[in-house]
Tab-separated table of C-alpha atoms in Angstrom:
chain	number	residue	atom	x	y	z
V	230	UNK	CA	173.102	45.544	98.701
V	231	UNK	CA	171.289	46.629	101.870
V	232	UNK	CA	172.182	49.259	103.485
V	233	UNK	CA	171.007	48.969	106.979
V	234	UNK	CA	172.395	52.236	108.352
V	235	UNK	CA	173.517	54.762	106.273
V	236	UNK	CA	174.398	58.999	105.909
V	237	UNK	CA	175.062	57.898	110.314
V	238	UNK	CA	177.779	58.046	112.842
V	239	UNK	CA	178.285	54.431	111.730
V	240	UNK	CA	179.475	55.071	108.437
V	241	UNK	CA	180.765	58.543	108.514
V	242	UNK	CA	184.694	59.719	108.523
V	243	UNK	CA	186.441	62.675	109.025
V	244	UNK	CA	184.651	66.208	109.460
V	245	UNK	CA	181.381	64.816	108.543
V	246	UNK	CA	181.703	62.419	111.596
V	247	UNK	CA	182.848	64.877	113.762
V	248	UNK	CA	180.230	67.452	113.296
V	249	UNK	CA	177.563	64.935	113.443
V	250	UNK	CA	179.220	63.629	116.932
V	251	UNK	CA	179.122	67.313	118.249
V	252	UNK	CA	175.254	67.402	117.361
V	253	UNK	CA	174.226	63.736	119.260
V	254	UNK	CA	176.572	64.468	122.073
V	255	UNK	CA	174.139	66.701	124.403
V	256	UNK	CA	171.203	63.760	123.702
V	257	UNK	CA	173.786	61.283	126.163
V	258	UNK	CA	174.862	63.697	128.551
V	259	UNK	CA	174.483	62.068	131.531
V	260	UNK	CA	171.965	64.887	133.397
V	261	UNK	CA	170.260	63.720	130.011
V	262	UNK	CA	170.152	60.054	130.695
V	263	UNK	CA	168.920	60.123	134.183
V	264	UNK	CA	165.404	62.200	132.865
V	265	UNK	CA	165.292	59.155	130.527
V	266	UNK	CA	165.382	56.610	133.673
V	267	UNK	CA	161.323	56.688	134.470
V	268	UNK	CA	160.627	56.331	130.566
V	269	UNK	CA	162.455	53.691	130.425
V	270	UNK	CA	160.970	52.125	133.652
V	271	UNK	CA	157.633	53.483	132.528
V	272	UNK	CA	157.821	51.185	129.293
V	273	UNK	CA	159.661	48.383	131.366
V	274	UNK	CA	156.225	48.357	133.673
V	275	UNK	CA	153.958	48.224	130.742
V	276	UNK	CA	155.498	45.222	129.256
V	277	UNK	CA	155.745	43.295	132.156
V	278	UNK	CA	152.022	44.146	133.178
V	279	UNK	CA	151.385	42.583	129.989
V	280	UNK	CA	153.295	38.935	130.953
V	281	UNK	CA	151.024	39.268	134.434
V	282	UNK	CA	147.785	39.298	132.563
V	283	UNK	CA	149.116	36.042	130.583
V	284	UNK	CA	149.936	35.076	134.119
V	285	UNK	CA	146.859	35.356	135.495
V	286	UNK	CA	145.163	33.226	132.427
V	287	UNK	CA	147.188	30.414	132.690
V	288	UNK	CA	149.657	28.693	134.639
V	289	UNK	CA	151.631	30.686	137.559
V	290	UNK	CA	154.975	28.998	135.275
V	291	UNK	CA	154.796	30.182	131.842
V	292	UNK	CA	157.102	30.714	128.986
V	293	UNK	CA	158.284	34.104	127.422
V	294	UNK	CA	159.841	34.546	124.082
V	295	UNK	CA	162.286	37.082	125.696
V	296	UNK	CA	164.396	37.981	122.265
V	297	UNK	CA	160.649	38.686	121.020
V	298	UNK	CA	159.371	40.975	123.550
V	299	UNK	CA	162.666	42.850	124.000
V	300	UNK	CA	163.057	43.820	120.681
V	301	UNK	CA	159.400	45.366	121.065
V	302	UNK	CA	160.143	47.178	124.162
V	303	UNK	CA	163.859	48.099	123.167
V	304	UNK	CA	162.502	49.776	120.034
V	305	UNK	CA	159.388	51.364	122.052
V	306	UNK	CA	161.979	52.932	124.416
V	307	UNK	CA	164.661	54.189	121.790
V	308	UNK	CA	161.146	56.200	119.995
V	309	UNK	CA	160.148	57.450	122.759
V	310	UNK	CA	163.284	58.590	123.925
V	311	UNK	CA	164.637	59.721	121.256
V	312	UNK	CA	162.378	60.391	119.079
V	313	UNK	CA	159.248	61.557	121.204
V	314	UNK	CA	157.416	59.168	119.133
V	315	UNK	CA	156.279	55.369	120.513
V	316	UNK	CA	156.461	51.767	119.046
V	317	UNK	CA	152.689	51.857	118.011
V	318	UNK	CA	153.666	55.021	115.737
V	319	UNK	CA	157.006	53.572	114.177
V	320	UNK	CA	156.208	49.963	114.512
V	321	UNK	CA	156.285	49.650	110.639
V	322	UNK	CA	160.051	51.317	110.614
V	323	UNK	CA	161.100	48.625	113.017
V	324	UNK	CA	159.508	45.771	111.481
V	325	UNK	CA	160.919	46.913	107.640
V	326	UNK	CA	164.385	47.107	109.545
V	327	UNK	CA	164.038	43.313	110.681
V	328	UNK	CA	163.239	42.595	106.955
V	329	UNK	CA	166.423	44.348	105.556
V	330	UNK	CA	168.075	42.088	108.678
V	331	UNK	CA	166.968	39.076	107.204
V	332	UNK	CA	167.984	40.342	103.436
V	333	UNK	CA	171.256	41.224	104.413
V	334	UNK	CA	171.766	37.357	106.270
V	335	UNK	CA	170.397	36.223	102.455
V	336	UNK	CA	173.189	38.717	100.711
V	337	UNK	CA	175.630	37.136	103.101
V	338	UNK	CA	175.019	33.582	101.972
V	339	UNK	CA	175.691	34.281	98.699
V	340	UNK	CA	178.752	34.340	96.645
V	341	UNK	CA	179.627	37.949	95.557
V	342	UNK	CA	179.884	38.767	91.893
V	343	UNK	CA	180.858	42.168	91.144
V	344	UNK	CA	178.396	44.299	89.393
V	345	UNK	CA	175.406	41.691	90.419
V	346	UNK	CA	173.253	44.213	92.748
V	347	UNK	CA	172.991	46.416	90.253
V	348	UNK	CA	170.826	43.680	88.243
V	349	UNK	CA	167.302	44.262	88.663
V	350	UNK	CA	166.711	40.741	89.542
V	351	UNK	CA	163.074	40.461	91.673
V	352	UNK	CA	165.220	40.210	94.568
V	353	UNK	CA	166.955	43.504	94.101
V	354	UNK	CA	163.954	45.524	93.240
V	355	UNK	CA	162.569	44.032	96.665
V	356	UNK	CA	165.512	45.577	98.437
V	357	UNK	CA	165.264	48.809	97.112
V	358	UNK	CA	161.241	48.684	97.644
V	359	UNK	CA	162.305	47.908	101.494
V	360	UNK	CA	164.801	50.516	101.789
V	361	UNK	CA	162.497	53.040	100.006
V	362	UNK	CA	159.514	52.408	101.891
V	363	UNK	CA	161.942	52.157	105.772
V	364	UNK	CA	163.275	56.321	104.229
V	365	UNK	CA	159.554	57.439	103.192
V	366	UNK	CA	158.267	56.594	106.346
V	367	UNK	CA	161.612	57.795	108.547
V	368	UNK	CA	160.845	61.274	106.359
V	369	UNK	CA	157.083	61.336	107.049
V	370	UNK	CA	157.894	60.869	111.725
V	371	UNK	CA	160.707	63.735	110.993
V	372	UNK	CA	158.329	66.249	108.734
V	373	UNK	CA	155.675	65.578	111.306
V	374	UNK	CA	158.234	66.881	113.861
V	375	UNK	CA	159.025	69.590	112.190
V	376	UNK	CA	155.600	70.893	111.569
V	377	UNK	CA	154.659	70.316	115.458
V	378	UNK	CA	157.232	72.780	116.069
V	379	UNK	CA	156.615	74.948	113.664
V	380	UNK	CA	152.884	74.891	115.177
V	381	UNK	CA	154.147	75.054	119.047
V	382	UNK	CA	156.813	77.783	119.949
V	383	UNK	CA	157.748	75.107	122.904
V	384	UNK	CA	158.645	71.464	121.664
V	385	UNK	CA	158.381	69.165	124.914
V	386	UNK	CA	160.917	66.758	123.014
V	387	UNK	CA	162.807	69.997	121.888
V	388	UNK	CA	166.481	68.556	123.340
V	389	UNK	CA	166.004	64.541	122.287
V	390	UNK	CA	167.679	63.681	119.386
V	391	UNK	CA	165.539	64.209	116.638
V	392	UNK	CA	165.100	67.731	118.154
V	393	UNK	CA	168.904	68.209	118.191
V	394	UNK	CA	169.192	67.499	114.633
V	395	UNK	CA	166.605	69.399	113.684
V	396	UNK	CA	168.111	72.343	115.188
V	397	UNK	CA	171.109	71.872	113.434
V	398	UNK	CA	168.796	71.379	110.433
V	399	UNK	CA	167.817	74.845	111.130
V	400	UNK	CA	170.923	76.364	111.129
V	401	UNK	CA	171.398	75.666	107.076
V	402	UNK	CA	167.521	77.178	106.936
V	403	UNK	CA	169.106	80.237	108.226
V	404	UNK	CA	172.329	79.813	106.000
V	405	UNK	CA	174.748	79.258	108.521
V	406	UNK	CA	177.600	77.524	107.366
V	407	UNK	CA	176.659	74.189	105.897
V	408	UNK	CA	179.793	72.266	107.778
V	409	UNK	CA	177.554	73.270	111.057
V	410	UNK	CA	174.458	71.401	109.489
V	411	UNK	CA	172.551	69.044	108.841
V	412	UNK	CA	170.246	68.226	105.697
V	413	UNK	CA	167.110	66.112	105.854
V	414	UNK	CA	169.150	62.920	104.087
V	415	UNK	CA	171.636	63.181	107.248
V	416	UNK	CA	168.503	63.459	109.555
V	417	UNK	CA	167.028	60.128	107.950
V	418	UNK	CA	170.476	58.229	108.025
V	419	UNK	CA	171.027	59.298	111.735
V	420	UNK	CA	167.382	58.063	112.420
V	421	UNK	CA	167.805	54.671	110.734
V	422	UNK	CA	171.351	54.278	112.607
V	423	UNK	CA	169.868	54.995	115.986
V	424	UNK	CA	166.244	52.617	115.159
V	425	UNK	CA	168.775	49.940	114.259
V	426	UNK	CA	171.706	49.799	116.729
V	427	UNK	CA	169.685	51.529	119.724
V	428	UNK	CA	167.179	48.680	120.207
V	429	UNK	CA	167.774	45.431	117.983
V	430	UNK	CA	171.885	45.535	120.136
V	431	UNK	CA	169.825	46.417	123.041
V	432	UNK	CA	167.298	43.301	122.947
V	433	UNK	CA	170.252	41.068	121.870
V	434	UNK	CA	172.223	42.240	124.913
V	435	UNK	CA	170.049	42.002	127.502
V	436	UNK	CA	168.598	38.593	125.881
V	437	UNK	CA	171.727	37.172	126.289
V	438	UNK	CA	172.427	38.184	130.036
V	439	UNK	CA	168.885	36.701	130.900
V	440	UNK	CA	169.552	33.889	130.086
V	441	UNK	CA	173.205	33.786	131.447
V	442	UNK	CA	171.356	34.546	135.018
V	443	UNK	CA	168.703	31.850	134.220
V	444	UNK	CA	171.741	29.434	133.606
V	445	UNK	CA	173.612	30.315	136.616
V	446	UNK	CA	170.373	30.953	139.734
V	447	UNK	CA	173.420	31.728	141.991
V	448	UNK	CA	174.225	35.178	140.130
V	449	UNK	CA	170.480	35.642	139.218
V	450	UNK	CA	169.782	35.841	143.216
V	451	UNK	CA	172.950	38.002	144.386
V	452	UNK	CA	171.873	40.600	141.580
V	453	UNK	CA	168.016	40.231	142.642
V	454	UNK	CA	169.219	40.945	146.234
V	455	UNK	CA	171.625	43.816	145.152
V	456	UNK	CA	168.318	45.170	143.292
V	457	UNK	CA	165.912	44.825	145.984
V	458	UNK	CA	168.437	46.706	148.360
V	459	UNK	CA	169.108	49.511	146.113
V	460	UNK	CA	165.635	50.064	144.255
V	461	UNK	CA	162.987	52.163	146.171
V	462	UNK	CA	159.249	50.937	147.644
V	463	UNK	CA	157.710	50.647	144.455
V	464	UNK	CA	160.315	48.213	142.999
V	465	UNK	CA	161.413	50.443	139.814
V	466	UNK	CA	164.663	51.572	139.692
V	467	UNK	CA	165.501	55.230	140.619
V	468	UNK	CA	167.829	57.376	138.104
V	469	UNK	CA	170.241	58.086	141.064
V	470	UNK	CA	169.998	54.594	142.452
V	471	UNK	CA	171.612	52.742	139.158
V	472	UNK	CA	174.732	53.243	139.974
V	473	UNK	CA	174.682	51.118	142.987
V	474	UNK	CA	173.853	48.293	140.905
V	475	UNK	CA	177.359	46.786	141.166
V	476	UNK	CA	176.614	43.161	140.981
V	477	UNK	CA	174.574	43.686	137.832
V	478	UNK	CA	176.977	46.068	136.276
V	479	UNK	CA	179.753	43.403	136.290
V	480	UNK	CA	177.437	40.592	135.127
V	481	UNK	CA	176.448	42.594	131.758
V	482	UNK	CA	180.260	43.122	130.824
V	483	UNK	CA	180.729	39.481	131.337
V	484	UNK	CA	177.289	38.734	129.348
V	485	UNK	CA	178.811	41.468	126.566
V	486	UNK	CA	182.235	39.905	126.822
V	487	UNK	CA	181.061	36.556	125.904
V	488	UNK	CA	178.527	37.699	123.513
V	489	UNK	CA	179.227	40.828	121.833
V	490	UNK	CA	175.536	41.976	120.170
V	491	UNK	CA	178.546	43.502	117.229
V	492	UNK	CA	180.637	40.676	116.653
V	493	UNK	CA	182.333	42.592	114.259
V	494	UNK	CA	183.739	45.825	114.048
V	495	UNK	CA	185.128	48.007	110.684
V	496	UNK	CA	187.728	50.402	110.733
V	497	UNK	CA	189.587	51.989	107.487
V	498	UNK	CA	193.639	52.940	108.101
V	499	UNK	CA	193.387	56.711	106.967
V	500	UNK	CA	197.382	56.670	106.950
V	501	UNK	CA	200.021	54.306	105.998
V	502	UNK	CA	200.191	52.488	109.456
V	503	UNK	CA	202.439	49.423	110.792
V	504	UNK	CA	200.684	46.597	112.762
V	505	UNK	CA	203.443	44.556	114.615
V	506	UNK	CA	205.375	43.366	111.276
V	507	UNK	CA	202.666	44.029	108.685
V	508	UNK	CA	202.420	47.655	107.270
V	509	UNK	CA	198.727	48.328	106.471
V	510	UNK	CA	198.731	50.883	103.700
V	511	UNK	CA	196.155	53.670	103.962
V	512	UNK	CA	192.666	53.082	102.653
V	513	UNK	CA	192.794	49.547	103.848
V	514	UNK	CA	189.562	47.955	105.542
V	515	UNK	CA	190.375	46.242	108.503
V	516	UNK	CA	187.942	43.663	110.170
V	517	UNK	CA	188.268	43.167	113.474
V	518	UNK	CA	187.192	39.998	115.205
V	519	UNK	CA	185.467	41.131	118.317
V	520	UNK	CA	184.134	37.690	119.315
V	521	UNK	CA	187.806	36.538	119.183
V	522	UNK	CA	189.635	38.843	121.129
V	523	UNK	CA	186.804	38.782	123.999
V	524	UNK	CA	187.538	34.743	124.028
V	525	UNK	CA	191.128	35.006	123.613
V	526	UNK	CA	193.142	32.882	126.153
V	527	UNK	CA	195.646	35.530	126.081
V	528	UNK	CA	194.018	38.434	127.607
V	529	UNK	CA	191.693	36.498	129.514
V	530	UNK	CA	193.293	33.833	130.814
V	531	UNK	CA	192.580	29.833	130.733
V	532	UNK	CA	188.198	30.903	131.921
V	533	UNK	CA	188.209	33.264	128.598
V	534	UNK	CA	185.221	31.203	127.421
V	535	UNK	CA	183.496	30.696	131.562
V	536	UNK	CA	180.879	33.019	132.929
V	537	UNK	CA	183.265	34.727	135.308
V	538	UNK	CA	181.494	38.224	135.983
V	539	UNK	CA	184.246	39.233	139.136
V	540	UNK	CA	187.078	39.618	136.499
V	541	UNK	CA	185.194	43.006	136.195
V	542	UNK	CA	184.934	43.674	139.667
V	543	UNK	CA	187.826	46.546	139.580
V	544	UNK	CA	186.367	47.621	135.972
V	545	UNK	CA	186.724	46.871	132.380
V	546	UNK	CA	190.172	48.259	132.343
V	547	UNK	CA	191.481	45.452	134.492
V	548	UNK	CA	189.422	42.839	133.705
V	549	UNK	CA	192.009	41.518	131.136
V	550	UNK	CA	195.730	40.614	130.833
V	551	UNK	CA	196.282	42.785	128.022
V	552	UNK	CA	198.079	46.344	128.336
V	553	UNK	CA	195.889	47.393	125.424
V	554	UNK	CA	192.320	47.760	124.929
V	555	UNK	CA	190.519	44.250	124.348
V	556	UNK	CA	186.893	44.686	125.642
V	557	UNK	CA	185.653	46.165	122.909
V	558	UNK	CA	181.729	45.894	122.702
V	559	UNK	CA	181.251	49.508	122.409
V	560	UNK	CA	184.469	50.185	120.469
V	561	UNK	CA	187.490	52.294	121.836
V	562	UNK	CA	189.248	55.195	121.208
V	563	UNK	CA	187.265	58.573	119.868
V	564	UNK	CA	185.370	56.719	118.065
V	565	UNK	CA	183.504	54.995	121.341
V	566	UNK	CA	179.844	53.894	120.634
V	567	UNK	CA	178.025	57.671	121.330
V	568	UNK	CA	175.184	55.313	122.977
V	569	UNK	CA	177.365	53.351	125.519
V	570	UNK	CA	176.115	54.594	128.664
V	571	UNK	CA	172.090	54.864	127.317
V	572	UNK	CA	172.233	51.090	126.594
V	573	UNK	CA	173.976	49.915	129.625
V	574	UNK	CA	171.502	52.746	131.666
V	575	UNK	CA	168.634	50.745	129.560
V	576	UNK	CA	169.372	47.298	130.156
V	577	UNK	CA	169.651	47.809	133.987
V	578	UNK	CA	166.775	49.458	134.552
V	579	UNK	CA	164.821	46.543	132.370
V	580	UNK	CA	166.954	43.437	134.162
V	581	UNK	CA	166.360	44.912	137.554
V	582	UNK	CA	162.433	45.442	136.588
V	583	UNK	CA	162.288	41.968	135.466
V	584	UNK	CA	164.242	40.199	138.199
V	585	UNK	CA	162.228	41.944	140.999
V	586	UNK	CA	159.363	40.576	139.972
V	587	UNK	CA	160.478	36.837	138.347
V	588	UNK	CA	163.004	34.315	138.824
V	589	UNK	CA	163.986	33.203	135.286
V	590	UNK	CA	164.589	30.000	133.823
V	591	UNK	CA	166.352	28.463	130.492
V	592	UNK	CA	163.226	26.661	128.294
V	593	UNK	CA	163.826	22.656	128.291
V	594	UNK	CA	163.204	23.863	124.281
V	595	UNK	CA	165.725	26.218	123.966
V	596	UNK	CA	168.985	25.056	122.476
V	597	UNK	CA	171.989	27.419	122.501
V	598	UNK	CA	173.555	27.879	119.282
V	599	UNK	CA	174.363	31.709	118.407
V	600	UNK	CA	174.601	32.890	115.032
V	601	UNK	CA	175.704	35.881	113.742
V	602	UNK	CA	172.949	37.450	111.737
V	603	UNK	CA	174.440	40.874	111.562
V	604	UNK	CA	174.177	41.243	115.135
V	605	UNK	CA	175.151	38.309	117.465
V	606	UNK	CA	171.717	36.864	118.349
V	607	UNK	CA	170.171	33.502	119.190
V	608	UNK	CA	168.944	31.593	116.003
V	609	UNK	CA	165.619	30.377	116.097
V	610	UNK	CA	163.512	31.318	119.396
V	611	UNK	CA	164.769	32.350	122.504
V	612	UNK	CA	162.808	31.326	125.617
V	613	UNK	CA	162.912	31.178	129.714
V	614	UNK	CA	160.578	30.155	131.971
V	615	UNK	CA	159.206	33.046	134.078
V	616	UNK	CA	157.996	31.947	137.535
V	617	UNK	CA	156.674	35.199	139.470
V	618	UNK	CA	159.288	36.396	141.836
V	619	UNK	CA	159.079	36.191	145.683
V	620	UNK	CA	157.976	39.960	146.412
């Protein structure tokens, strides 16, 4: 057993997910989100300075492994965001977490025999080496908080989210009621939740629009247009500018419609419930097929499985033929992903950096063949070509 996020808003039910929902919400506010804009951009620049050095050393043509860097810029903006912390500092959190991604895939493959992970086989004890050393360390960036604060009456990352929880952390120090608080195991669960699903979706997502625009140079140049129109003279997008993005708001629902990072999605009936003929009796795990509905003929029409990005040109409520919710990459209901509008917030600001400054291109070596590994992703490497962009 792996347990890749646990003690999180992932996982959690009832009061425990409600409280814990109260907490987060102020982190996504969207006043928030817009101070988060030139961090984002700021780390954006940084890795793309990096390609033009490679640039400059070889061939004006060269060829990124975009899944690769992503996930290493994704995971540097989610720390630093979040966390006031950086990739450098909790590089070894996100590397164990790409370890227990590749144990879980193993788990997966194999038949399941009740009682077996409790066996100490050497794989097992590996495991629960991984998932001890990913909490130690989690523990260590969180105590380290703590004691800056302690240290400094003002915390300059006093309202991210690791300062929100550690407020509400503070409120069982001060024995407030415990159902407004939150212990240092839900502070470590929360933290592995958000290093997992707030960069590794993140990379996936944008990954896969990337290369949707390399395979389709028509879209690629509307949205560079629309992003050369709308960002200011230094070409990095402005927090009140975003929302003009139109062209490249559309094109990532398509990219997430066709390839859902969560091609998955858990939900347990918590009544007795009726689902057209079938009654579902409470407790029951349902497993909905994400990938499915997004390519169902149905709601989408005879295209469902065509790169079609104007379906979403009056929104994601319309974009369908279906009365009901079916565009569900971030979930629906109360239980919406909290981070919705921080991922699409981050992937825009990273497209539009890249774009502005390279036209990109599918590899001759990449071959498309998607695999679920957890989180819908492209198996083996992922490459473009990056030529530098007309500026």
């Amino acid at each position: 057993m792996v347990n890749l996020v646990d003690n999180g808003l992932l996982q959690l039910e009832g009061e425990d997910w409600a409280f814990h929902r109260r907490t987060l919400n102020p982190g996504f506010l969207p006043d928030k989100l817009k101070k988060m804009v030139p961090i984002m951009a700021g780390c954006t620049m940084e890795m793309i300075e990096k390609w033009s050095s490679k640039e400059a050393n070889e061939a004006k043509r060269h060829e990124i492994d975009v899944f690769t860097e992503l996930k290493k810029l994704t995971a540097d903006i989610i720390a630093h965001t979040a966390f006031g912390s950086s990739y450098a500092e909790a590089k070894q959190i996100f590397e164990l977490q790409q370890e227990q991604l590749r144990l879980a895939k193993q788990i997966g493959s194999k038949p399941c025999i009740p009682g077996l992970r409790f066996i100490p086989t050497a794989f097992h004890r590996h495991c629960w080496k991984v998932e001890k050393k990913i909490e130690e360390l989690t523990s260590e960036m969180i105590e380290r908080r703590i004691r800056q604060r302690k240290l400094n009456q003002k915390d300059m990352h006093g309202d991210d989210l690791l300062g929100l929880m550690i407020d509400a952390m503070d409120n069982r120090a001060l024995g407030l009621d415990k159902k407004l608080s939150m212990g240092i195991a839900d502070i470590v669960g929360e933290t592995k939740t958000f290093f997992m699903a707030g960069h590794e979706t993140t990379a996936t997502s944008i990954s896969w629009t990337l290369m949707l625009l390399a395979a389709y140079p028509e879209w690629q140049a509307r949205v560079r247009d629309e992003a050369r129109t709308v960002c200011d003279a230094s070409s990095v997008p402005a927090p009140g500018s975003l929302h003009r993005l139109n062209l490249l708001s559309i094109v990532l629902n398509e990219s997430l419609r066709l390839y859902p990072p969560g091609a998955l999605m858990t939900r347990m009936a918590n009544k007795d419930i009726r689902v057209g003929k079938t009654l579902v009796p409470k407790g029951t795990v349902l497993v909905l097929p994400i990938i499915a509905f997004h390519h169902d003929q149905r709601y989408w029409g005879p295209d469902a499985n065509e790169f079609r990005p104007e379906r979403f040109s009056e929104g994601a409520s319309k974009a369908s033929q279906s009365s009901s919710p079916v565009f569900l990459t971030f979930s629906a209901g109360p239980q919406f992903c909290i981070g919705q509008l921080f991922a699409l917030q981050e992937a825009k600001v990273v497209i539009a950096s890249i774009l502005l400054r390279y036209r990109i291109m599918v590899s001759p070596r990449y071959r498309h063949s998607p695999i679920n590994y957890t989180i819908l992703q492209p198996q083996g490497f992922h490459h473009t070509k990056a030529q530098g962009a007309e500026m």
